[in-house]
Amino acid sequence: MTLRRLIGLAIILFISISLPQSVNAHAALVKATPAPNSHLTTAPKAVTLLFNERISDDLYKLEVYDSNGNPVTSANAGLGKKHRQLRLDLPKLQNGLYTVSYKIVSADGHPVAASYTFTVGKPVTVDREEPLLSAKNEPDHSHGNLAADLVRILEYLALLLTTGWVFWGAVFRSNDPAVQERYTAVLKFLKSVFLFLLTGWTFVKLSELIGELGTAKTPAVLTSTVGTSLVGSLILALVSFWIVGRSRWLDFVWIALLLFAEARNGHAAAFSPVPLSILSDVVHLFAASIWTGGLLYVFYFWKTDKAHAKRFLPKFSNTAFACLLILIVSGTLSTWIYLPSLNEIFYTAWGKWLLAKCLVILGVILTGFLIRKAMRNHDEEAVGRRVKTDFVLMLLIIVIVGIFTSLNPVPNNEPLTWHTSGKELAATTYITPKQPGTGNQVIVKIDTPTKPNHVSIELDYLDKNDFAPIHIELHQVGKKNGNFVFENEQISIPFTGKWQIKLKLLDAKDNETVWKKSFRVYKQ
């Protein structure tokens, strides 16, 4: 692939993040008690919410409102020991409709907000054609903001380039005053750019969290894992103008602290075991910074002092190969920690971007091999071209990794909405929340002039050929605008994996119509 084509691919990637993207909520709701849309004969003593990721300390709200919109209690919710469960104790509730509303921030710094309803006593009569719950657990903010995404990508690039440049300055110092002067000038520029971009990203992130949770939560935001990581990074970026370059051990300590702060502000902080997850991410970041900073070192000095670059290149080539091995091992370990099952990498945008990153890394390995071959052949022109190619590939990887930060590694079980039609009738089927276990609700809306004689569904587990289908009867709950509405409020989806729903309908003349739809249920 030529350098021109690589630059074109980089432009396409940058354009792609400017297009509208679906929001990928973090810390998805796994189980709610009482369940969404449930009808309870006795009042619950508490509301309990279980999430699939860790929740940040003090960065959460859980409230229950009556039908007049008033909170039923002034008590505060409590966070479970594993930081995945919220519980709010309730007073004695009267019969009626209640709304559960929650706002949380996952440990990796992503705000999530959603609401649902439940009924105590006699069910509330509602003319409904679809579920009352929007169970997607979507944040009520936009994740697809181009400016914020671009600041994050550039800040991440500046972090790796700055720490990598400091590393190589510590281990490959030159006694040539001209070389040292050029190195120092670039270092000052990188530190200034990094501080500027980090300040912008910190402002964007803290404003987002405070705006989501309210100004009363400002102290909690600043003292949370996310807040302390961002503020700590800012302090390290500021003191770098005085401490970096004074001694090797101080440079290495500064790099380690900065990368540790970065790891605590990302996906690694949201998955257990947290110490192993963060350690793997720090190692990954350190290897990436050595490789990234080394590429910049070669690229810069190849233009300004080719003799120095040629002396540096053999050392960097061997180190870069070791760094790539470390990146592969640590990246695989992190993926294993993040995902409930490795095959789920194919079902999320995060996983697809990860696969794209792996393809680019293959290009990096091939380019590194070609650079070493050109070095053995003393072909300086080929070395220069391939170093440029390697540099562009590095930029592509940084763009992809920057996109990672706004995507959820874990596939979420989102409600199923399925519309199908025939010659004289149409049907829309909803399954919510479409989670493994009990408490799922099915609503089927039939668009037909005459009432169907019978409506039912079957669930086939496609991952086992010998699994008998689960038969579920539906009962009519209403009619609106010629549409007959059928439901079953307590269906079970016993296993994760690939399922097929069969909607079976007998019309007024007992003619049978069968529709099929496949869907997947993920482990939470």
Short mmCIF file of C-alpha atoms in Angstrom, two decimals, residues 147-510:
data_model
loop_
_atom_site.label_atom_id
_atom_site.label_comp_id
_atom_site.label_asym_id
_atom_site.label_seq_id
_atom_site.Cartn_x
_atom_site.Cartn_y
_atom_site.Cartn_z
CA ALA A 147 -15.25 18.18 18.38
CA ALA A 148 -15.12 16.14 21.60
CA ASP A 149 -14.10 12.98 19.74
CA LEU A 150 -11.38 14.83 17.87
CA VAL A 151 -10.03 16.42 21.07
CA ARG A 152 -9.92 12.97 22.69
CA ILE A 153 -8.05 11.44 19.73
CA LEU A 154 -5.54 14.28 19.57
CA GLU A 155 -5.05 14.25 23.37
CA TYR A 156 -4.39 10.50 23.26
CA LEU A 157 -1.91 10.96 20.41
CA ALA A 158 -0.15 13.77 22.28
CA LEU A 159 0.05 11.60 25.42
CA LEU A 160 1.78 8.73 23.60
CA LEU A 161 4.09 10.98 21.59
CA THR A 162 5.14 13.00 24.65
CA THR A 163 5.77 10.03 26.96
CA GLY A 164 7.51 8.13 24.16
CA TRP A 165 9.70 11.13 23.32
CA VAL A 166 10.66 11.50 26.99
CA PHE A 167 11.48 7.77 27.17
CA TRP A 168 13.82 7.84 24.18
CA GLY A 169 15.43 11.04 25.41
CA ALA A 170 16.25 9.24 28.66
CA VAL A 171 17.66 6.02 27.12
CA PHE A 172 19.29 7.40 23.95
CA ARG A 173 20.85 10.70 24.94
CA SER A 174 23.29 12.29 22.55
CA ASN A 175 26.38 14.31 23.40
CA ASP A 176 25.98 16.32 20.22
CA PRO A 177 24.76 19.83 21.24
CA ALA A 178 22.88 20.27 17.94
CA VAL A 179 20.99 17.00 18.41
CA GLN A 180 20.21 17.82 22.01
CA GLU A 181 18.96 21.28 21.04
CA ARG A 182 16.59 19.81 18.44
CA TYR A 183 15.39 17.15 20.89
CA THR A 184 14.69 19.77 23.59
CA ALA A 185 12.78 22.01 21.16
CA VAL A 186 10.50 19.13 20.12
CA LEU A 187 10.02 18.10 23.76
CA LYS A 188 8.93 21.60 24.73
CA PHE A 189 6.49 21.69 21.82
CA LEU A 190 5.03 18.26 22.68
CA LYS A 191 4.58 19.15 26.36
CA SER A 192 2.81 22.40 25.43
CA VAL A 193 0.47 20.70 22.95
CA PHE A 194 -0.26 17.87 25.38
CA LEU A 195 -1.09 20.31 28.19
CA PHE A 196 -3.38 22.29 25.88
CA LEU A 197 -5.26 19.21 24.61
CA LEU A 198 -5.45 17.60 28.06
CA THR A 199 -6.94 20.80 29.47
CA GLY A 200 -9.56 20.78 26.73
CA TRP A 201 -10.41 17.11 27.26
CA THR A 202 -10.61 17.55 31.05
CA PHE A 203 -13.01 20.47 30.61
CA VAL A 204 -15.18 18.47 28.18
CA LYS A 205 -15.29 15.37 30.40
CA LEU A 206 -15.90 17.08 33.74
CA SER A 207 -18.53 19.38 32.20
CA GLU A 208 -20.31 16.32 30.82
CA LEU A 209 -20.37 14.56 34.17
CA ILE A 210 -21.41 17.63 36.18
CA GLY A 211 -24.06 18.48 33.60
CA GLU A 212 -25.45 14.95 33.83
CA LEU A 213 -25.49 14.66 37.62
CA GLY A 214 -26.03 18.30 38.60
CA THR A 215 -23.77 20.93 40.13
CA ALA A 216 -24.43 19.56 43.63
CA LYS A 217 -22.36 16.54 42.61
CA THR A 218 -19.32 18.67 41.60
CA PRO A 219 -17.22 17.69 44.67
CA ALA A 220 -18.08 14.02 44.10
CA VAL A 221 -17.11 14.29 40.43
CA LEU A 222 -13.76 15.91 41.25
CA THR A 223 -12.92 13.32 43.91
CA SER A 224 -14.12 10.33 41.86
CA THR A 225 -11.75 8.00 40.01
CA VAL A 226 -12.40 9.86 36.77
CA GLY A 227 -11.98 13.29 38.35
CA THR A 228 -8.79 12.49 40.26
CA SER A 229 -7.29 10.83 37.18
CA LEU A 230 -7.94 13.88 35.00
CA VAL A 231 -6.80 16.39 37.61
CA GLY A 232 -3.76 14.26 38.40
CA SER A 233 -2.86 14.12 34.71
CA LEU A 234 -3.15 17.91 34.50
CA ILE A 235 -0.81 18.34 37.45
CA LEU A 236 1.72 15.94 35.92
CA ALA A 237 1.51 17.77 32.60
CA LEU A 238 2.19 21.09 34.36
CA VAL A 239 5.14 19.90 36.44
CA SER A 240 6.71 18.27 33.38
CA PHE A 241 8.08 21.70 32.41
CA TRP A 242 10.25 21.65 35.56
CA ILE A 243 11.07 17.99 36.25
CA VAL A 244 11.28 16.17 32.90
CA GLY A 245 14.82 15.88 31.58
CA ARG A 246 16.55 16.36 34.92
CA SER A 247 17.23 12.66 35.56
CA ARG A 248 16.36 9.34 33.99
CA TRP A 249 14.66 7.85 37.04
CA LEU A 250 12.51 10.96 37.45
CA ASP A 251 11.52 10.76 33.77
CA PHE A 252 10.51 7.11 34.16
CA VAL A 253 8.49 7.86 37.31
CA TRP A 254 6.73 10.73 35.51
CA ILE A 255 5.87 8.45 32.56
CA ALA A 256 4.58 5.69 34.84
CA LEU A 257 2.37 8.04 36.87
CA LEU A 258 0.90 9.66 33.77
CA LEU A 259 0.10 6.33 32.10
CA PHE A 260 -1.38 5.02 35.35
CA ALA A 261 -3.66 8.06 35.53
CA GLU A 262 -4.71 7.45 31.92
CA ALA A 263 -5.50 3.77 32.62
CA ARG A 264 -7.70 4.71 35.62
CA ASN A 265 -9.74 6.95 33.33
CA GLY A 266 -10.62 4.33 30.73
CA HIS A 267 -12.24 0.95 30.18
CA ALA A 268 -9.69 -0.77 32.43
CA ALA A 269 -11.24 0.81 35.55
CA ALA A 270 -14.66 -0.69 34.81
CA PHE A 271 -13.80 -4.39 34.66
CA SER A 272 -12.78 -6.90 37.31
CA PRO A 273 -10.28 -7.84 38.49
CA VAL A 274 -9.53 -4.11 38.48
CA PRO A 275 -5.82 -4.32 39.50
CA LEU A 276 -5.03 -6.78 36.70
CA SER A 277 -7.11 -4.80 34.22
CA ILE A 278 -5.34 -1.52 35.03
CA LEU A 279 -1.89 -3.17 35.09
CA SER A 280 -2.50 -4.69 31.66
CA ASP A 281 -3.60 -1.29 30.32
CA VAL A 282 -0.57 0.51 31.78
CA VAL A 283 1.78 -2.03 30.18
CA HIS A 284 -0.11 -1.65 26.90
CA LEU A 285 0.12 2.14 27.04
CA PHE A 286 3.83 2.05 27.91
CA ALA A 287 4.65 -0.24 24.97
CA ALA A 288 2.52 1.95 22.69
CA SER A 289 4.28 5.11 23.85
CA ILE A 290 7.76 3.62 23.26
CA TRP A 291 6.78 2.56 19.75
CA THR A 292 4.95 5.82 18.96
CA GLY A 293 7.64 8.10 20.38
CA GLY A 294 10.35 6.10 18.63
CA LEU A 295 8.62 6.44 15.29
CA LEU A 296 8.41 10.20 15.78
CA TYR A 297 12.11 10.23 16.75
CA VAL A 298 13.11 8.42 13.55
CA PHE A 299 10.72 10.44 11.41
CA TYR A 300 11.94 13.79 12.78
CA PHE A 301 15.67 13.15 12.80
CA TRP A 302 15.56 11.47 9.38
CA LYS A 303 14.62 14.93 8.13
CA THR A 304 16.93 17.02 10.33
CA ASP A 305 19.94 14.81 11.13
CA LYS A 306 20.01 11.59 9.09
CA ALA A 307 23.28 10.41 10.62
CA HIS A 308 21.79 10.49 14.11
CA ALA A 309 18.61 8.78 12.88
CA LYS A 310 20.67 5.99 11.28
CA ARG A 311 22.46 5.39 14.60
CA PHE A 312 19.13 5.30 16.42
CA LEU A 313 17.24 3.11 13.94
CA PRO A 314 18.79 -0.33 14.78
CA LYS A 315 18.10 0.12 18.49
CA PHE A 316 14.56 1.28 17.81
CA SER A 317 13.89 -1.54 15.35
CA ASN A 318 14.67 -4.22 17.94
CA THR A 319 12.76 -2.39 20.67
CA ALA A 320 9.74 -1.83 18.41
CA PHE A 321 9.52 -5.57 17.69
CA ALA A 322 9.46 -6.30 21.44
CA CYS A 323 6.85 -3.56 21.96
CA LEU A 324 4.57 -5.08 19.31
CA LEU A 325 4.74 -8.44 21.07
CA ILE A 326 3.87 -6.76 24.38
CA LEU A 327 1.00 -4.87 22.71
CA ILE A 328 -0.43 -8.09 21.31
CA VAL A 329 -0.21 -9.96 24.64
CA SER A 330 -1.52 -7.10 26.81
CA GLY A 331 -4.24 -6.26 24.29
CA THR A 332 -5.40 -9.87 24.21
CA LEU A 333 -5.44 -9.98 28.02
CA SER A 334 -7.51 -6.79 28.23
CA THR A 335 -9.98 -8.10 25.65
CA TRP A 336 -10.32 -11.33 27.66
CA ILE A 337 -11.03 -9.29 30.80
CA TYR A 338 -13.54 -6.97 29.11
CA LEU A 339 -15.66 -9.47 27.19
CA PRO A 340 -17.83 -12.18 28.78
CA SER A 341 -16.96 -14.34 25.75
CA LEU A 342 -14.28 -13.68 23.12
CA ASN A 343 -16.63 -14.57 20.24
CA GLU A 344 -18.70 -11.50 21.18
CA ILE A 345 -15.96 -9.37 19.66
CA PHE A 346 -17.85 -9.71 16.36
CA TYR A 347 -21.11 -8.21 17.68
CA THR A 348 -20.14 -4.68 18.77
CA ALA A 349 -18.72 -1.61 17.08
CA TRP A 350 -15.89 -1.77 19.65
CA GLY A 351 -15.00 -5.27 18.52
CA LYS A 352 -15.10 -4.37 14.84
CA TRP A 353 -12.79 -1.40 15.42
CA LEU A 354 -10.49 -3.72 17.37
CA LEU A 355 -10.37 -6.09 14.40
CA ALA A 356 -9.59 -3.13 12.15
CA LYS A 357 -6.76 -2.20 14.52
CA CYS A 358 -5.40 -5.75 14.30
CA LEU A 359 -5.33 -5.49 10.51
CA VAL A 360 -3.39 -2.24 10.71
CA ILE A 361 -0.97 -3.86 13.17
CA LEU A 362 -0.33 -6.58 10.60
CA GLY A 363 0.60 -3.77 8.23
CA VAL A 364 2.95 -2.38 10.90
CA ILE A 365 4.65 -5.77 11.29
CA LEU A 366 5.09 -6.09 7.53
CA THR A 367 6.43 -2.54 7.29
CA GLY A 368 8.87 -3.21 10.13
CA PHE A 369 10.13 -6.28 8.31
CA LEU A 370 10.64 -4.22 5.15
CA ILE A 371 12.49 -1.50 7.10
CA ARG A 372 14.88 -4.08 8.55
CA LYS A 373 15.42 -5.54 5.08
CA ALA A 374 16.18 -2.09 3.64
CA MET A 375 18.60 -1.44 6.52
CA ARG A 376 20.48 -4.65 5.76
CA ASN A 377 20.67 -3.62 2.11
CA HIS A 378 21.81 -0.07 3.07
CA ASP A 379 18.95 1.33 0.97
CA GLU A 380 18.42 4.70 2.65
CA GLU A 381 15.71 5.80 0.21
CA ALA A 382 13.62 2.69 0.92
CA VAL A 383 14.15 3.12 4.68
CA GLY A 384 12.88 6.71 4.50
CA ARG A 385 9.76 5.70 2.54
CA ARG A 386 8.91 2.84 4.85
CA VAL A 387 9.43 4.92 7.98
CA LYS A 388 6.86 7.36 6.59
CA THR A 389 4.50 4.46 5.93
CA ASP A 390 5.01 3.17 9.48
CA PHE A 391 4.31 6.66 10.85
CA VAL A 392 1.00 6.90 8.96
CA LEU A 393 0.01 3.42 10.16
CA MET A 394 0.72 4.58 13.69
CA LEU A 395 -1.62 7.55 13.18
CA LEU A 396 -4.34 5.19 11.92
CA ILE A 397 -4.02 3.06 15.04
CA ILE A 398 -4.26 6.15 17.27
CA VAL A 399 -7.46 7.22 15.49
CA ILE A 400 -8.97 3.77 16.00
CA VAL A 401 -7.97 3.66 19.66
CA GLY A 402 -9.40 7.15 20.12
CA ILE A 403 -12.72 5.88 18.81
CA PHE A 404 -12.53 2.95 21.30
CA THR A 405 -12.96 5.30 24.22
CA SER A 406 -16.52 6.24 23.22
CA LEU A 407 -17.65 2.66 22.56
CA ASN A 408 -18.66 -0.11 24.92
CA PRO A 409 -16.63 -3.35 24.70
CA VAL A 410 -19.53 -5.39 26.11
CA PRO A 411 -22.48 -6.06 23.76
CA ASN A 412 -25.72 -4.83 25.32
CA ASN A 413 -28.98 -6.72 25.24
CA GLU A 414 -31.29 -4.16 23.69
CA PRO A 415 -35.05 -4.69 23.29
CA LEU A 416 -36.18 -6.40 20.11
CA THR A 417 -38.51 -4.49 17.78
CA TRP A 418 -39.51 -6.59 14.77
CA HIS A 419 -41.98 -5.61 12.07
CA THR A 420 -43.23 -7.99 9.39
CA SER A 421 -46.19 -8.04 7.02
CA GLY A 422 -48.19 -10.25 4.67
CA LYS A 423 -50.88 -9.68 2.08
CA GLU A 424 -53.72 -8.79 4.45
CA LEU A 425 -52.06 -8.30 7.82
CA ALA A 426 -48.95 -6.97 9.52
CA ALA A 427 -47.39 -7.56 12.90
CA THR A 428 -44.95 -5.71 15.16
CA THR A 429 -43.32 -7.71 17.95
CA TYR A 430 -41.52 -6.29 20.97
CA ILE A 431 -39.40 -8.24 23.47
CA THR A 432 -38.16 -6.16 26.38
CA PRO A 433 -35.70 -6.00 28.05
CA LYS A 434 -34.53 -9.12 26.14
CA GLN A 435 -32.24 -10.28 28.94
CA PRO A 436 -31.25 -13.83 29.88
CA GLY A 437 -33.51 -15.12 32.65
CA THR A 438 -37.08 -14.36 33.68
CA GLY A 439 -39.07 -11.14 33.60
CA ASN A 440 -39.07 -10.47 29.86
CA GLN A 441 -42.20 -9.05 28.27
CA VAL A 442 -43.61 -9.78 24.81
CA ILE A 443 -46.07 -7.46 23.10
CA VAL A 444 -47.41 -8.22 19.61
CA LYS A 445 -49.42 -5.65 17.66
CA ILE A 446 -51.51 -7.18 14.84
CA ASP A 447 -52.69 -4.85 12.07
CA THR A 448 -55.73 -6.65 10.62
CA PRO A 449 -59.44 -5.81 10.16
CA THR A 450 -60.70 -8.91 12.01
CA LYS A 451 -59.63 -10.32 15.35
CA PRO A 452 -57.17 -13.24 15.08
CA ASN A 453 -58.39 -16.48 16.56
CA HIS A 454 -55.05 -17.29 18.17
CA VAL A 455 -51.61 -15.71 18.57
CA SER A 456 -48.55 -17.42 20.05
CA ILE A 457 -44.79 -17.44 19.77
CA GLU A 458 -42.07 -20.07 19.94
CA LEU A 459 -38.46 -19.51 20.92
CA ASP A 460 -35.93 -21.83 19.26
CA TYR A 461 -32.39 -22.02 20.64
CA LEU A 462 -30.27 -22.15 17.49
CA ASP A 463 -26.99 -22.97 19.26
CA LYS A 464 -28.31 -26.49 20.05
CA ASN A 465 -29.96 -28.52 17.31
CA ASP A 466 -31.68 -30.89 19.74
CA PHE A 467 -33.24 -28.14 21.88
CA ALA A 468 -37.05 -28.26 21.85
CA PRO A 469 -38.76 -24.88 21.27
CA ILE A 470 -40.29 -22.90 24.13
CA HIS A 471 -43.99 -22.33 23.44
CA ILE A 472 -45.51 -19.09 24.79
CA GLU A 473 -49.21 -18.22 24.68
CA LEU A 474 -50.27 -14.58 24.24
CA HIS A 475 -53.50 -13.00 25.43
CA GLN A 476 -55.26 -9.95 24.05
CA VAL A 477 -54.95 -6.79 26.17
CA GLY A 478 -56.50 -4.17 23.94
CA LYS A 479 -57.35 -2.76 20.54
CA LYS A 480 -56.49 0.59 19.04
CA ASN A 481 -56.93 1.99 15.52
CA GLY A 482 -57.70 -1.45 14.14
CA ASN A 483 -54.63 -3.00 15.76
CA PHE A 484 -55.09 -5.95 18.12
CA VAL A 485 -52.54 -6.01 20.94
CA PHE A 486 -51.43 -9.30 22.56
CA GLU A 487 -48.91 -9.82 25.33
CA ASN A 488 -47.25 -12.05 27.87
CA GLU A 489 -45.48 -10.29 30.72
CA GLN A 490 -43.36 -13.09 32.18
CA ILE A 491 -41.44 -15.03 29.55
CA SER A 492 -38.04 -16.59 30.18
CA ILE A 493 -34.99 -16.63 27.94
CA PRO A 494 -32.94 -19.32 29.71
CA PHE A 495 -29.67 -19.17 27.77
CA THR A 496 -27.36 -16.70 26.11
CA GLY A 497 -26.62 -17.21 22.44
CA LYS A 498 -28.55 -17.19 19.17
CA TRP A 499 -32.33 -17.54 19.26
CA GLN A 500 -35.14 -17.54 16.74
CA ILE A 501 -38.63 -16.27 17.46
CA LYS A 502 -41.55 -17.77 15.54
CA LEU A 503 -44.73 -15.71 15.54
CA LYS A 504 -47.71 -17.94 14.82
CA LEU A 505 -51.09 -16.42 13.96
CA LEU A 506 -54.47 -17.99 13.16
CA ASP A 507 -56.78 -15.53 11.46
CA ALA A 508 -60.58 -15.47 11.71
CA LYS A 509 -60.77 -18.31 9.14
CA ASP A 510 -58.11 -20.37 10.95
#
